[in-house]
Coordinates of C-alpha atoms and ligand atoms in Angstrom, one line a residue:
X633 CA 131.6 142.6 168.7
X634 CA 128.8 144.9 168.0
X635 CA 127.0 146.4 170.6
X636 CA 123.5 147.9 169.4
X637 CA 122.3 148.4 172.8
X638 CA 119.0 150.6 172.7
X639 CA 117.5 152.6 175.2
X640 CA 114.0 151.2 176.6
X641 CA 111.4 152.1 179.3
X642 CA 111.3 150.7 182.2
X643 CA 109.4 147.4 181.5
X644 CA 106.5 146.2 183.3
X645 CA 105.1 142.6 184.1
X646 CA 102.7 141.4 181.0
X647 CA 102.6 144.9 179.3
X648 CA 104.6 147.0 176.3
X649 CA 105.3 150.3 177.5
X650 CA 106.4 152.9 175.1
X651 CA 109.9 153.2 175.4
X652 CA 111.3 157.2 175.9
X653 CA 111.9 157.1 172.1
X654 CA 108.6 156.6 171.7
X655 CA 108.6 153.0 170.6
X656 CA 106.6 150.6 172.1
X657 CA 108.9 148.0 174.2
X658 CA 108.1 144.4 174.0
X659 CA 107.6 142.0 176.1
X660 CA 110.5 140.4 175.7
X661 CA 112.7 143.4 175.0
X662 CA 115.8 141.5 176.0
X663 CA 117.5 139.8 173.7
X664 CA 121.4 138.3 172.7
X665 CA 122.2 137.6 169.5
X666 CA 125.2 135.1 169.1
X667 CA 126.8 134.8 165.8
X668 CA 130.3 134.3 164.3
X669 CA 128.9 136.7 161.4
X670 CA 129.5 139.8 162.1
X671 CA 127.1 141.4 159.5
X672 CA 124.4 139.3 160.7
X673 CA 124.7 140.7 164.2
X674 CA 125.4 144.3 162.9
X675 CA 121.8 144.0 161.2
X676 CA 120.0 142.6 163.8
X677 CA 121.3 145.1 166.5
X678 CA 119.9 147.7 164.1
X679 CA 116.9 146.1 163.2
X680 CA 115.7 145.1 166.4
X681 CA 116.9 148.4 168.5
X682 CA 114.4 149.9 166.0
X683 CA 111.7 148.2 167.1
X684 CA 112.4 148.5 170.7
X685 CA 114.0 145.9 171.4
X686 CA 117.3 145.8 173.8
X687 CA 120.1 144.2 171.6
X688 CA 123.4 142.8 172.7
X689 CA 125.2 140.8 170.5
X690 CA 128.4 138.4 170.6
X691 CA 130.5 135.9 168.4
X692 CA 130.6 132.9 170.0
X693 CA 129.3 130.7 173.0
X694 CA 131.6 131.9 175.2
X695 CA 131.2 135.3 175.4
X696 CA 126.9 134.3 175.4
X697 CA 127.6 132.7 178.2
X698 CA 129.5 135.3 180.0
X699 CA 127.0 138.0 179.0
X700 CA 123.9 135.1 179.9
X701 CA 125.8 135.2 183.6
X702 CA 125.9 138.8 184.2
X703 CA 122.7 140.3 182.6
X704 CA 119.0 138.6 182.3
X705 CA 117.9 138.4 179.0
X706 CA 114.4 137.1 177.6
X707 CA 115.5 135.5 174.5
X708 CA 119.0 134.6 172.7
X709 CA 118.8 134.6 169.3
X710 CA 121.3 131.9 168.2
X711 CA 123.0 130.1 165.0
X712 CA 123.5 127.2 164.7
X713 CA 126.7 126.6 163.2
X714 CA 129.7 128.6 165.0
X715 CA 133.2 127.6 164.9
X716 CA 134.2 126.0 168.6
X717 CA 130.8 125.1 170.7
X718 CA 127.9 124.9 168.4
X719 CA 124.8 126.3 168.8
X720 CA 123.2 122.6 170.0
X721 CA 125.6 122.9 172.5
X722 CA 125.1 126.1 173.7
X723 CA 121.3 125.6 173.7
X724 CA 121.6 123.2 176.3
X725 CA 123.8 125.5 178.3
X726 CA 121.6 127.5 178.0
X727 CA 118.2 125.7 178.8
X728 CA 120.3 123.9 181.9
X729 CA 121.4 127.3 183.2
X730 CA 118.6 129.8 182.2
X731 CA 115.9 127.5 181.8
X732 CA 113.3 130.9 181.3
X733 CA 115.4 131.8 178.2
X734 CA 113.5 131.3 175.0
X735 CA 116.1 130.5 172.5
X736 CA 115.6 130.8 168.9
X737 CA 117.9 129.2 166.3
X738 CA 119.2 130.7 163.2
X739 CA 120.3 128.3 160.3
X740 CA 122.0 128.8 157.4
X741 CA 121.2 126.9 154.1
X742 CA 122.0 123.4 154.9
X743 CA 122.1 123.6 158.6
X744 CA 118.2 123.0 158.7
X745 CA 118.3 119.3 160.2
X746 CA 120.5 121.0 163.0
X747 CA 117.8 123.7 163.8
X748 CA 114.9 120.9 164.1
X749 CA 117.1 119.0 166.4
X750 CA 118.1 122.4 168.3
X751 CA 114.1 122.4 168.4
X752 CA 113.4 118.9 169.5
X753 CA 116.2 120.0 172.5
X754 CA 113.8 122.9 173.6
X755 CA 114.7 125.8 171.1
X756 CA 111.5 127.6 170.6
X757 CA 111.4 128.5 167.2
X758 CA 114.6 128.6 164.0
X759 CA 114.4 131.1 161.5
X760 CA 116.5 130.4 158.0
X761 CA 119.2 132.4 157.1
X762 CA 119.1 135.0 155.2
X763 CA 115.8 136.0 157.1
X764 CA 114.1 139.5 156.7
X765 CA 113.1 141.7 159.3
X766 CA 109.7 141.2 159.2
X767 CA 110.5 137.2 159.8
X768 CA 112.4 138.2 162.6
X769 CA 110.0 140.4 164.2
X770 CA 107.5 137.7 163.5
X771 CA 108.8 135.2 165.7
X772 CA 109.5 137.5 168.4
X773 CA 106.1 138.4 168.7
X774 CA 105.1 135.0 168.3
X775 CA 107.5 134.3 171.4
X776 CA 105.6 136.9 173.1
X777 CA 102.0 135.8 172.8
X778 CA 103.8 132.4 174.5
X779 CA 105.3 134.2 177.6
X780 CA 102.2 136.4 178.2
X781 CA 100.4 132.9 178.1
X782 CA 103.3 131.3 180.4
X783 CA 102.2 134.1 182.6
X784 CA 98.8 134.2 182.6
X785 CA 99.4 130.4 183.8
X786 CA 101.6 131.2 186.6
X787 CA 98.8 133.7 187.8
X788 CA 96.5 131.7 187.8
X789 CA 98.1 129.0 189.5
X790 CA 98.9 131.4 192.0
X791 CA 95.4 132.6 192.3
X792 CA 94.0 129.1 192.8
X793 CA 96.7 128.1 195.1
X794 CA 96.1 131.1 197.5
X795 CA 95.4 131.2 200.8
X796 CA 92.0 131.8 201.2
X797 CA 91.4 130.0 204.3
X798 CA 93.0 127.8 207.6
X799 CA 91.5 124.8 208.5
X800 CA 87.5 125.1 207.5
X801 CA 87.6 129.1 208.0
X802 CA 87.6 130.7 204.6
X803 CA 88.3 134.4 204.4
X804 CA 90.2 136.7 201.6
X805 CA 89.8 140.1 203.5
X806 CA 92.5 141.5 205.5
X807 CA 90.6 141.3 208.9
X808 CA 90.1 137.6 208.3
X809 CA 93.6 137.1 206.6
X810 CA 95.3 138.9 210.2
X811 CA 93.3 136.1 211.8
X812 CA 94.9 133.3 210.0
X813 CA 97.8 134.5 210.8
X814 CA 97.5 134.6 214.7
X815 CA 95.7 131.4 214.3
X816 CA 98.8 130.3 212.5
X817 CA 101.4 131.8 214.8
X818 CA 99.0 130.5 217.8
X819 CA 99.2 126.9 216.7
X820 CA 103.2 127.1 216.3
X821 CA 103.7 127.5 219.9
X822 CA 102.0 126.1 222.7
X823 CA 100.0 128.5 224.0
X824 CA 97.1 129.4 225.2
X825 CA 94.4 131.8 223.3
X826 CA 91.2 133.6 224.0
X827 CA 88.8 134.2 220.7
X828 CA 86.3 137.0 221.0
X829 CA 83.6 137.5 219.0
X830 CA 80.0 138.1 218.4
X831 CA 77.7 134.8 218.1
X832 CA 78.1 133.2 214.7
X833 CA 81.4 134.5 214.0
X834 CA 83.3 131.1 214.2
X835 CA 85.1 131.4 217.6
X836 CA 85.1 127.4 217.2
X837 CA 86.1 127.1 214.2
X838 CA 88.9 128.5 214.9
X839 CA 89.8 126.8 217.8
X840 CA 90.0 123.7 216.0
X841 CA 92.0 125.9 212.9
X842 CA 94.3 126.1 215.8
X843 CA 93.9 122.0 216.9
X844 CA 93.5 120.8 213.6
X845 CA 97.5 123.0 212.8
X846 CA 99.3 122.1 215.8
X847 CA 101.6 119.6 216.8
X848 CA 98.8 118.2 219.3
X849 CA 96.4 117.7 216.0
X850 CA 96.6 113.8 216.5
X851 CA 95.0 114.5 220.4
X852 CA 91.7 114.7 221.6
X853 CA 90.0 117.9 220.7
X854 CA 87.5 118.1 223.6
X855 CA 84.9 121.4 224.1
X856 CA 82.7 122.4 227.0
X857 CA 80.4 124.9 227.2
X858 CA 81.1 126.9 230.5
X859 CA 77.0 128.0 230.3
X860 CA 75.3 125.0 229.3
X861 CA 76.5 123.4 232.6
X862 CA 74.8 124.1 236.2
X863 CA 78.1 124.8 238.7
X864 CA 78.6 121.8 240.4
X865 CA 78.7 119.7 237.9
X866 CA 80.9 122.1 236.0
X867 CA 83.7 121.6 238.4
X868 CA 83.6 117.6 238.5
X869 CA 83.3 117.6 234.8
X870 CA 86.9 120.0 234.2
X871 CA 88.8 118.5 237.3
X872 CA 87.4 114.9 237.5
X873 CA 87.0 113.5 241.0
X874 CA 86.9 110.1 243.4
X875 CA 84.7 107.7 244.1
X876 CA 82.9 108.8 246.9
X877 CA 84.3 112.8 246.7
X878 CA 80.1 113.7 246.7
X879 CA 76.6 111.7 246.9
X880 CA 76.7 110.8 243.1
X881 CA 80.3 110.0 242.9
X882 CA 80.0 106.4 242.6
X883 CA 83.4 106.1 240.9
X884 CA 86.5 107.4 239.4
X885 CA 86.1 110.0 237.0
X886 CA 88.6 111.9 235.1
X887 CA 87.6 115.5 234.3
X888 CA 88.3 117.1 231.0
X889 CA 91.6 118.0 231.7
X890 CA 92.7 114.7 231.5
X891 CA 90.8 113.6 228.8
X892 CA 91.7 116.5 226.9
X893 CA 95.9 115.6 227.4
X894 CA 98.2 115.8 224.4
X895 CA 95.2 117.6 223.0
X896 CA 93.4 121.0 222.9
X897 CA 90.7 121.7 225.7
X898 CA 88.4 124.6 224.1
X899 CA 86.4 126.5 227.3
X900 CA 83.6 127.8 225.3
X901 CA 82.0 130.7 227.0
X902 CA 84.5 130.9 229.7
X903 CA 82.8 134.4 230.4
X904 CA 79.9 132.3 232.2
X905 CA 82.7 130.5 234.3
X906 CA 81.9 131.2 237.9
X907 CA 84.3 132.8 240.5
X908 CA 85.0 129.7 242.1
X909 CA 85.9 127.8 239.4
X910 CA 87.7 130.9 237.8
X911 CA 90.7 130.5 240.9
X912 CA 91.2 126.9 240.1
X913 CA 91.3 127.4 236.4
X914 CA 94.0 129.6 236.9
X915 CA 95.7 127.3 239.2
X916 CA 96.0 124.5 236.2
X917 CA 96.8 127.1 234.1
X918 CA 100.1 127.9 236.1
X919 CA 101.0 124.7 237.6
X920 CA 100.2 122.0 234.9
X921 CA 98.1 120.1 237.3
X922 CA 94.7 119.1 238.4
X923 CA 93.9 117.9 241.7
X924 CA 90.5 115.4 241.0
X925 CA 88.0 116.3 243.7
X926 CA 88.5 114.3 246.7
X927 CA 91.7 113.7 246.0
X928 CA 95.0 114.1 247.7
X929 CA 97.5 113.8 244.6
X930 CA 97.9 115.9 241.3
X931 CA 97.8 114.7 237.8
X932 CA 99.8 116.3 235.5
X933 CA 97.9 117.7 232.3
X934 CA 99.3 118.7 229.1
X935 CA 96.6 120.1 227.3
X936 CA 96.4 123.3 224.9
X937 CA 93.7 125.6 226.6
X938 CA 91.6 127.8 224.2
X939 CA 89.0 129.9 225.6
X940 CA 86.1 131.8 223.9
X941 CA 83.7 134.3 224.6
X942 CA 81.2 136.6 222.9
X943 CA 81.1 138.3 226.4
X944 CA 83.7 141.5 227.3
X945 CA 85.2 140.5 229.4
X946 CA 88.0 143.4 230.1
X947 CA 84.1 145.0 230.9
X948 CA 83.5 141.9 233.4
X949 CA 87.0 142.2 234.8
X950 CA 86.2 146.0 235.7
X951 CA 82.8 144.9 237.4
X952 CA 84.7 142.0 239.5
X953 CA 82.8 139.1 237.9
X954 CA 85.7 137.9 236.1
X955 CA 89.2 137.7 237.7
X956 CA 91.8 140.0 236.0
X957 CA 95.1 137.7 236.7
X958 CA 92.6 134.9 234.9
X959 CA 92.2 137.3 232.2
X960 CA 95.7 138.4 231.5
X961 CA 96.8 134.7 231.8
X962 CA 94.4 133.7 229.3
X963 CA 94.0 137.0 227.0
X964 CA 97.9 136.4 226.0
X965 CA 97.5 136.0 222.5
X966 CA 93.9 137.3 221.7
X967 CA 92.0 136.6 218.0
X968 CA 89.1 138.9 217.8
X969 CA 86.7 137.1 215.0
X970 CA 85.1 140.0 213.0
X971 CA 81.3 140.1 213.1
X972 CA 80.4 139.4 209.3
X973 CA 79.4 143.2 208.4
X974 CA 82.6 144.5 209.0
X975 CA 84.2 142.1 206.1
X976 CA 81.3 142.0 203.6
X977 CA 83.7 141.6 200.8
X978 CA 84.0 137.8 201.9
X979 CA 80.4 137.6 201.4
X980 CA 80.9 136.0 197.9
X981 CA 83.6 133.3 198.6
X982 CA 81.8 132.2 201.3
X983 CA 78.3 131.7 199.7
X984 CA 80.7 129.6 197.3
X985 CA 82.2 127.4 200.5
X986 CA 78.6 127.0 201.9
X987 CA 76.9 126.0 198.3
X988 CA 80.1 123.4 198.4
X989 CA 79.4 122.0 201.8
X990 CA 75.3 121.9 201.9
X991 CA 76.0 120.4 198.2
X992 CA 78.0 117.0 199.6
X993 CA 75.6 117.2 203.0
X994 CA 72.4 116.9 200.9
X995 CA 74.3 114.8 197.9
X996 CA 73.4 116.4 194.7
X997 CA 74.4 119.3 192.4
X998 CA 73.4 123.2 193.5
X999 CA 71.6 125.6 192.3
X1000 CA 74.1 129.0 191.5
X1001 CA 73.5 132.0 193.5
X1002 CA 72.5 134.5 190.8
X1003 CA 74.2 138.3 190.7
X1004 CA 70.9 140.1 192.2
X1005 CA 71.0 137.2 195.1
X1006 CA 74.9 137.9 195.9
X1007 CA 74.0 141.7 196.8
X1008 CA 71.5 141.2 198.8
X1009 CA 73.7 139.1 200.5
X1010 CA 76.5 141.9 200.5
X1011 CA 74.2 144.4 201.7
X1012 CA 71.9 142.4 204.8
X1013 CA 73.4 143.6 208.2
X1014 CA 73.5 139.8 209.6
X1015 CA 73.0 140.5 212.7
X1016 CA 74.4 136.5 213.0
X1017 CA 77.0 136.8 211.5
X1018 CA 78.5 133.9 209.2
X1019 CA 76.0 131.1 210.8
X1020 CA 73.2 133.1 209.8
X1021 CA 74.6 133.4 206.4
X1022 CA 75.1 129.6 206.7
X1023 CA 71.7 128.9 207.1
X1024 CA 70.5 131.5 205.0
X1025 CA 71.9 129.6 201.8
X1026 CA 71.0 126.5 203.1
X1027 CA 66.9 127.9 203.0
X1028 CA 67.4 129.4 199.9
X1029 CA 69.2 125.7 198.6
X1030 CA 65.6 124.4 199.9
X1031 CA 63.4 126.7 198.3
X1032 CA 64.6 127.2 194.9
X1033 CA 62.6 126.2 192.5
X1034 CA 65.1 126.4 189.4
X1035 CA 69.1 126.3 188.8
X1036 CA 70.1 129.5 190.3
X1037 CA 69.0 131.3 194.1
X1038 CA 67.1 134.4 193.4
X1039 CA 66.3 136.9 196.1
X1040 CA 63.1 135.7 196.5
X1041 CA 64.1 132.5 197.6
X1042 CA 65.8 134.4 201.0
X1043 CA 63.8 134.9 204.2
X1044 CA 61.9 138.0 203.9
X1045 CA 63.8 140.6 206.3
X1046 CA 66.9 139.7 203.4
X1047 CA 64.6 142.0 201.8
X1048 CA 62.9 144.2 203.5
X1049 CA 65.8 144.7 206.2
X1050 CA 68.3 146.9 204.5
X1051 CA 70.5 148.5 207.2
X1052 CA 72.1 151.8 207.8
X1053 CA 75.6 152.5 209.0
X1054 CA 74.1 153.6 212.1
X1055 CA 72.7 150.3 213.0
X1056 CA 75.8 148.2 212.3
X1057 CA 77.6 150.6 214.5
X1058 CA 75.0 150.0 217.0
X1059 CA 74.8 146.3 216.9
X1060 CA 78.5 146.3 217.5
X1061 CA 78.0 148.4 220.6
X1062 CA 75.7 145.4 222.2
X1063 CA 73.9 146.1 224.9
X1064 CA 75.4 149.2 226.7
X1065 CA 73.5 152.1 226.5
X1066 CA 76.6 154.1 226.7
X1067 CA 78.1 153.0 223.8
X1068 CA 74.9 153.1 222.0
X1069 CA 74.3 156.6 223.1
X1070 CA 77.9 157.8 221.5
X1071 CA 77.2 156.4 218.1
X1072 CA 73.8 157.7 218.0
X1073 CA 75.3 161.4 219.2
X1074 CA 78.1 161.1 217.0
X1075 CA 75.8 160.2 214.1
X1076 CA 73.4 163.7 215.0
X1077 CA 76.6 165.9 215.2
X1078 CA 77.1 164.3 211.3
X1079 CA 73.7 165.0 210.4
X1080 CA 73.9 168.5 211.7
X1081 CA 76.9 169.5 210.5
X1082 CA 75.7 168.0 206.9
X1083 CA 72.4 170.2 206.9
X1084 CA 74.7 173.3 208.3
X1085 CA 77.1 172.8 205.6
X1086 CA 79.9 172.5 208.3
X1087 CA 78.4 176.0 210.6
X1088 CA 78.7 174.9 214.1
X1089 CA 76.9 177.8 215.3
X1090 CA 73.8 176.9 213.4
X1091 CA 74.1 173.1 214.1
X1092 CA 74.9 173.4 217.9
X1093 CA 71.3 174.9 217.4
X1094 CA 69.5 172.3 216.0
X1095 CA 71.2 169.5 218.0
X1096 CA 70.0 171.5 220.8
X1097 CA 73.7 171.9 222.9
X1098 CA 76.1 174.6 223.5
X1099 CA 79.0 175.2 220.9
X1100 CA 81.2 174.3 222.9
X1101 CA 79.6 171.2 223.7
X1102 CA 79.5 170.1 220.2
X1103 CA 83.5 171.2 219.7
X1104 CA 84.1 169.4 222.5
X1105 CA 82.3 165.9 221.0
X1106 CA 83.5 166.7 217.6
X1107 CA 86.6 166.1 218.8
X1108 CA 85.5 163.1 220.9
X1109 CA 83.8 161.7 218.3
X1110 CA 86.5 162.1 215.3
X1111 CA 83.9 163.8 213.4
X1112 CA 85.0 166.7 211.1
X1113 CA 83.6 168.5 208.7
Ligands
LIG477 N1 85.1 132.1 208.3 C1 84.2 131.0 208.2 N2 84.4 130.2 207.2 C2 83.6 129.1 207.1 N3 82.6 128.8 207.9 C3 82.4 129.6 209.0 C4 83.2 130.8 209.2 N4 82.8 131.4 210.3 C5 81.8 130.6 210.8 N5 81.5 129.6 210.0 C6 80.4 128.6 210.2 O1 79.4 129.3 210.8 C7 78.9 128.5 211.9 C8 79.1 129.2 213.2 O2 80.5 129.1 213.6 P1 81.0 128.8 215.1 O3 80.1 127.8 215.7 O4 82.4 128.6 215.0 O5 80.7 130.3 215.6 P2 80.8 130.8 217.1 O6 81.5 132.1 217.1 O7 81.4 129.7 218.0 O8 79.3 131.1 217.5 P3 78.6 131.1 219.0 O9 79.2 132.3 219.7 O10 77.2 131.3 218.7 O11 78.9 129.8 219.6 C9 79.5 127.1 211.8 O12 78.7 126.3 211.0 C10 80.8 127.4 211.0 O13 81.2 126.3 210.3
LIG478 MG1 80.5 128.7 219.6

């Protein structure tokens, strides 16, 4: 047996590296050569391991197929005729065991017929014996050019099969991939969840990612909005109540509880939830059961609760307006939906999934978004997150006049409204003042220290506080410079 093992570079996925003798190594650097000639596989170790390529070589199927078990190799270079198991034989060996082996045959004068069956049986290629290098090499290459195609396949398969969304929320940036995977985990168990998130940011949609994953997907998926309803009818409406229980009770009603059984319940706003109701919430919550008003037994509910707010509520807890055991019980496994600025980079594939859906709402082909529309879309603040974006390509679908969405066919604050990082921090800070007021400070302290060129003395100056004040808020603030 002749070994002509060379040494190679380490090898990387769809690229030659040059090997540390300074040989480039292909592809498919691996290779076994079986043959019962001995000076056929003494020239091709030596030809090959030339030209980078890793040879081992054997005399016979056995010893292939040992060497095939105990070391990966990307093709087998195989002739056809060798006393005891032929080389037809072997190649299906081969192919059944290793199916991403290429194989290539090697045939002798006369053996030809045998290397065109060996090819019809999945062989790649058959070179004739006696073959020059160049042949050899030939083929190789040739062999090559096939696996970087085989990979280029894969990839792409792989790249159109990827997750870029659960249920109707699409998303490829981290932020919105950690989503789908609470969402995910959420919808495995049986457990309650509490989105958070600006206006527009798809709280819903989530909640019924969540229904829409979970065993309860074949139940009712039934929302309320905890705001849009005056009190006492709020209460009648979750918990139901008897005939007679009030004035307007003129029969039997079940409340949403019931309705919502086997199913998800999704408490939209449950920030504007008042006190009252909060405690009996909480109550179904831990016992499973609502009591209808008016009446004197329980029902037993089996619902999936979801709540969602854009509200803060750990802020409302502090204040006393919303009940902290409610919160905790509720806030268990918490999705925070990103407000839209702070994953621009889905800006693109989401333009796509809007065009998609306006396109079968209004029945006919849509315009493209051209490049210069895209970033303006990328840079806007959208203060409304993804349904602002939503309705901002349905407009533009509207007012096109040709086959692809300029920037002109946006509203005009698309335009005109090109935010600074200062105001996305500050629309994340909503309404408090305190907040507000650190990312405006924090921002000045930047400013200063910019203009100084990093001297504190000088900017504690111009911002108008003491040195140590602005040490001290440097290190609030995380600013350095
Ligand atoms: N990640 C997303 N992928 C696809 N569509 C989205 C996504 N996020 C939001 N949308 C779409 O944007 C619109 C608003 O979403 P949704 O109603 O779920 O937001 P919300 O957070 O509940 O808003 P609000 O607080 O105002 O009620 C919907 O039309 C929804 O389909
Ligand atoms: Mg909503």
């Amino acid at each position: 047996m002749v070994d002509g093992k060379q040494e190679g570079g380490a090898k990387d996925e769809g690229d030659r590296e040059v090997g540390r003798s300074g040989t480039i190594v292909p592809l498919l650097a691996n290779l076994l050569v079986v043959d019962d000639d001995e000076s056929v596989r003494y020239m091709l170790a030596h030809l090959l391991g030339r030209e980078g390529y890793s040879v081992t070589a054997v005399d016979g199927a056995d010893g292939a197929l040992a060497e095939l078990n105990a070391h990966r190799f990307d093709v087998v270079l195989c002739d056809v005729r060798m006393p005891g198991m032929d080389g037809l034989d072997l190649l299906g060996r081969i192919l059944g065991e290793h199916p991403d082996t290429t194989v290539i045959m090697m045939s002798a004068y006369g053996s030809v017929d045998q290397a065109l069956a060996a090819i019809k049986a999945g062989a790649y290629d058959y070179i004739s014996k006696p073959f020059k290098k160049d042949e050899v090499v030939f083929v190789l290459r040739k062999a090559e050019e096939r696996e970087l195609l085989r990979r280029e396949n894969r990839r792409l398969r792989d790249w159109l099969g990827r997750d870029v969304g659960v249920g109707e929320l699409v998303g490829e940036s981290p932020v919105m991939q950690a989503v789908f995977k609470t969402i995910r985990k959420v919808a495995e168990y049986k457990t309650t969840a509490l989105i958070t998130g600006e206006s527009g940011t798809g709280k819903e949609l989530a909640a019924r990612s969540i229904h829409s994953l979970s065993a309860e997907r074949n139940g009712a998926f039934v929302a309320i909005n905890c705001g849009a309803i005056p009190e006492h009818l709020l209460e009648s409406e979750l918990f139901g109540h008897r005939k007679g229980a009030f004035t307007h009770a003129v029969r039997d009603k079940n409340g949403l509880f019931v309705e919502a059984d086997g199913g998800t319940l999704f408490l939209d706003e449950i920030g504007e939830l008042p006190l009252g109701l909060q405690v009996k919430l909480l109550r179904v919550l831990q016992e499973g059961m609502v009591r209808r008003l008016g009446d004197t037994k329980t029902i037993k509910v089996d619902a999936r609760i979801i709540a969602a707010t854009a509200r803060d509520l750990p802020a409302m807890v502090r204040q006393g307006t919303f009940r902290d055991d409610l919160y905790y019980r509720l806030a268990v496994l918490p999705i925070e939906m990103p407000p839209l600025r702070k994953h621009r980079e889905d800006i693109p594939l989401l333009v796509e999934h809007f065009r998609e859906k306006i396109g079968k709402q209004m029945g006919r082909t849509m315009p493209t978004v051209g490049a210069a529309a895209i970033k303006a879309l990328v840079e806007y603040a959208w203060p409304g997150n993804v349904r602002e974006l939503e309705n901002t390509i349905h407009h533009a679908v509207v007012m096109a006049e040709g086959d692809v969405i300029t920037p002109a066919d946006f509203p005009e604050k698309l335009q005109t409204e090109k935010p600074s990082a200062v105001e996305y921090d500050l629309a994340s800070a909503g309404l408090s003042i305190k907040k507000a007021t650190r990312v405006i400070e924090a921002r000045l302290i930047r400013q200063a220290l910019e203009q100084t060129k990093g001297n504190r003395t000088q900017a504690a100056k111009l911002l108008e506080i003491s040195h140590r004040a602005l040490l001290y808020k440097m290190k609030e603030y995380g600013v350095d410079l």
